[in-house]
mmCIF file of C-alpha atoms in Angstrom:
data_model
loop_
_atom_site.group_PDB
_atom_site.id
_atom_site.type_symbol
_atom_site.label_atom_id
_atom_site.label_comp_id
_atom_site.label_asym_id
_atom_site.label_seq_id
_atom_site.Cartn_x
_atom_site.Cartn_y
_atom_site.Cartn_z
ATOM 1 C CA MET A 128 0.000 0.000 0.000
ATOM 2 C CA SER A 129 1.382 3.402 -0.895
ATOM 3 C CA ALA A 130 1.393 6.367 1.448
ATOM 4 C CA VAL A 131 0.610 9.994 0.765
ATOM 5 C CA VAL A 132 2.489 12.566 2.822
ATOM 6 C CA LEU A 133 0.717 15.902 3.104
ATOM 7 C CA GLN A 134 2.371 19.105 4.255
ATOM 8 C CA PHE A 135 0.166 20.620 6.958
ATOM 9 C CA PRO A 136 0.120 24.433 6.804
ATOM 10 C CA ILE A 137 0.379 26.809 9.773
ATOM 11 C CA ASP A 138 -3.068 28.403 9.364
ATOM 12 C CA ASN A 139 -5.686 26.560 11.454
ATOM 13 C CA SER A 140 -8.380 26.475 8.760
ATOM 14 C CA ALA A 141 -5.878 25.344 6.127
ATOM 15 C CA ARG A 142 -4.617 22.677 8.542
ATOM 16 C CA ALA A 143 -8.215 21.523 9.096
ATOM 17 C CA ASN A 144 -8.795 21.338 5.341
ATOM 18 C CA GLY A 145 -5.599 19.304 4.969
ATOM 19 C CA ALA A 146 -6.768 16.894 7.647
ATOM 20 C CA GLY A 147 -10.133 16.558 5.923
ATOM 21 C CA LEU A 148 -8.442 15.892 2.605
ATOM 22 C CA ALA A 149 -6.179 13.238 4.114
ATOM 23 C CA VAL A 150 -9.192 11.503 5.681
ATOM 24 C CA ALA A 151 -11.091 11.698 2.385
ATOM 25 C CA ILE A 152 -8.178 10.104 0.500
ATOM 26 C CA ALA A 153 -7.896 7.305 3.055
ATOM 27 C CA ALA A 154 -11.649 6.656 3.096
ATOM 28 C CA LYS A 155 -11.775 6.538 -0.701
ATOM 29 C CA ARG A 156 -8.938 4.004 -0.764
ATOM 30 C CA MET A 157 -10.845 1.904 1.771
ATOM 31 C CA GLY A 158 -13.816 1.826 -0.581
ATOM 32 C CA TYR A 159 -16.300 3.967 1.328
ATOM 33 C CA ALA A 160 -19.258 5.595 -0.431
ATOM 34 C CA ALA A 161 -19.104 9.313 -1.226
ATOM 35 C CA HIS A 162 -21.490 10.357 1.542
ATOM 36 C CA HIS A 163 -19.457 8.461 4.150
ATOM 37 C CA ILE A 164 -16.249 10.031 2.851
ATOM 38 C CA ALA A 165 -17.721 13.522 3.113
ATOM 39 C CA ARG A 166 -19.002 12.897 6.641
ATOM 40 C CA ALA A 167 -15.686 11.508 7.904
ATOM 41 C CA ALA A 168 -13.742 14.399 6.353
ATOM 42 C CA ALA A 169 -16.131 16.940 7.876
ATOM 43 C CA LEU A 170 -15.803 15.357 11.324
ATOM 44 C CA ALA A 171 -12.001 15.447 11.139
ATOM 45 C CA ARG A 172 -12.104 19.069 9.955
ATOM 46 C CA ARG A 173 -14.416 20.051 12.806
ATOM 47 C CA GLU A 174 -12.172 18.431 15.432
ATOM 48 C CA VAL A 175 -9.192 20.464 14.208
ATOM 49 C CA ILE A 176 -11.100 23.744 13.875
ATOM 50 C CA ASP A 177 -12.596 23.380 17.365
ATOM 51 C CA GLY A 178 -9.111 22.742 18.763
ATOM 52 C CA ARG A 179 -9.972 19.334 20.199
ATOM 53 C CA LYS A 180 -7.238 17.570 18.222
ATOM 54 C CA SER A 181 -4.194 18.342 16.135
ATOM 55 C CA ALA A 182 -4.479 17.707 12.405
ATOM 56 C CA GLY A 183 -2.305 14.600 12.571
ATOM 57 C CA ARG A 184 -4.206 13.187 15.523
ATOM 58 C CA ALA A 185 -7.573 13.839 13.843
ATOM 59 C CA VAL A 186 -6.445 12.031 10.690
ATOM 60 C CA SER A 187 -4.986 9.131 12.639
ATOM 61 C CA ASP A 188 -8.054 8.671 14.822
ATOM 62 C CA MET A 189 -10.521 8.943 11.943
ATOM 63 C CA THR A 190 -8.652 6.543 9.645
ATOM 64 C CA ARG A 191 -8.358 4.041 12.508
ATOM 65 C CA THR A 192 -12.101 4.342 13.131
ATOM 66 C CA LEU A 193 -12.856 3.879 9.432
ATOM 67 C CA ALA A 194 -10.595 0.828 9.230
ATOM 68 C CA ARG A 195 -12.247 -0.769 12.255
ATOM 69 C CA ALA A 196 -15.721 -0.072 10.889
ATOM 70 C CA ALA A 197 -14.779 -1.589 7.519
ATOM 71 C CA ARG A 198 -13.925 -4.941 9.091
ATOM 72 C CA SER A 199 -16.770 -7.429 9.100
ATOM 73 C CA ASN A 200 -16.032 -8.635 12.632
ATOM 74 C CA GLY A 201 -15.830 -6.377 15.639
ATOM 75 C CA GLY A 202 -16.259 -3.055 13.862
ATOM 76 C CA ASP A 203 -18.420 -0.185 15.032
ATOM 77 C CA ALA A 204 -20.435 -0.027 11.806
ATOM 78 C CA ALA A 205 -24.061 -0.650 12.588
#
């Protein structure tokens, strides 16, 4: 599997958009539908904008959540 390294800018809104884009790329590679991709990206963006998480942490947490939900056993997808 290839990796994409994104440069996170200094501006908070630009950093949030970068986090959302990284989550969207990961979700698309995992095979999620467009509406799920948009929702996950928006949630990651919101966490960064609200200051609850750093951009890297938001991306990491969201991609981990998406990966767990994609598994057929033990995921949170209901």
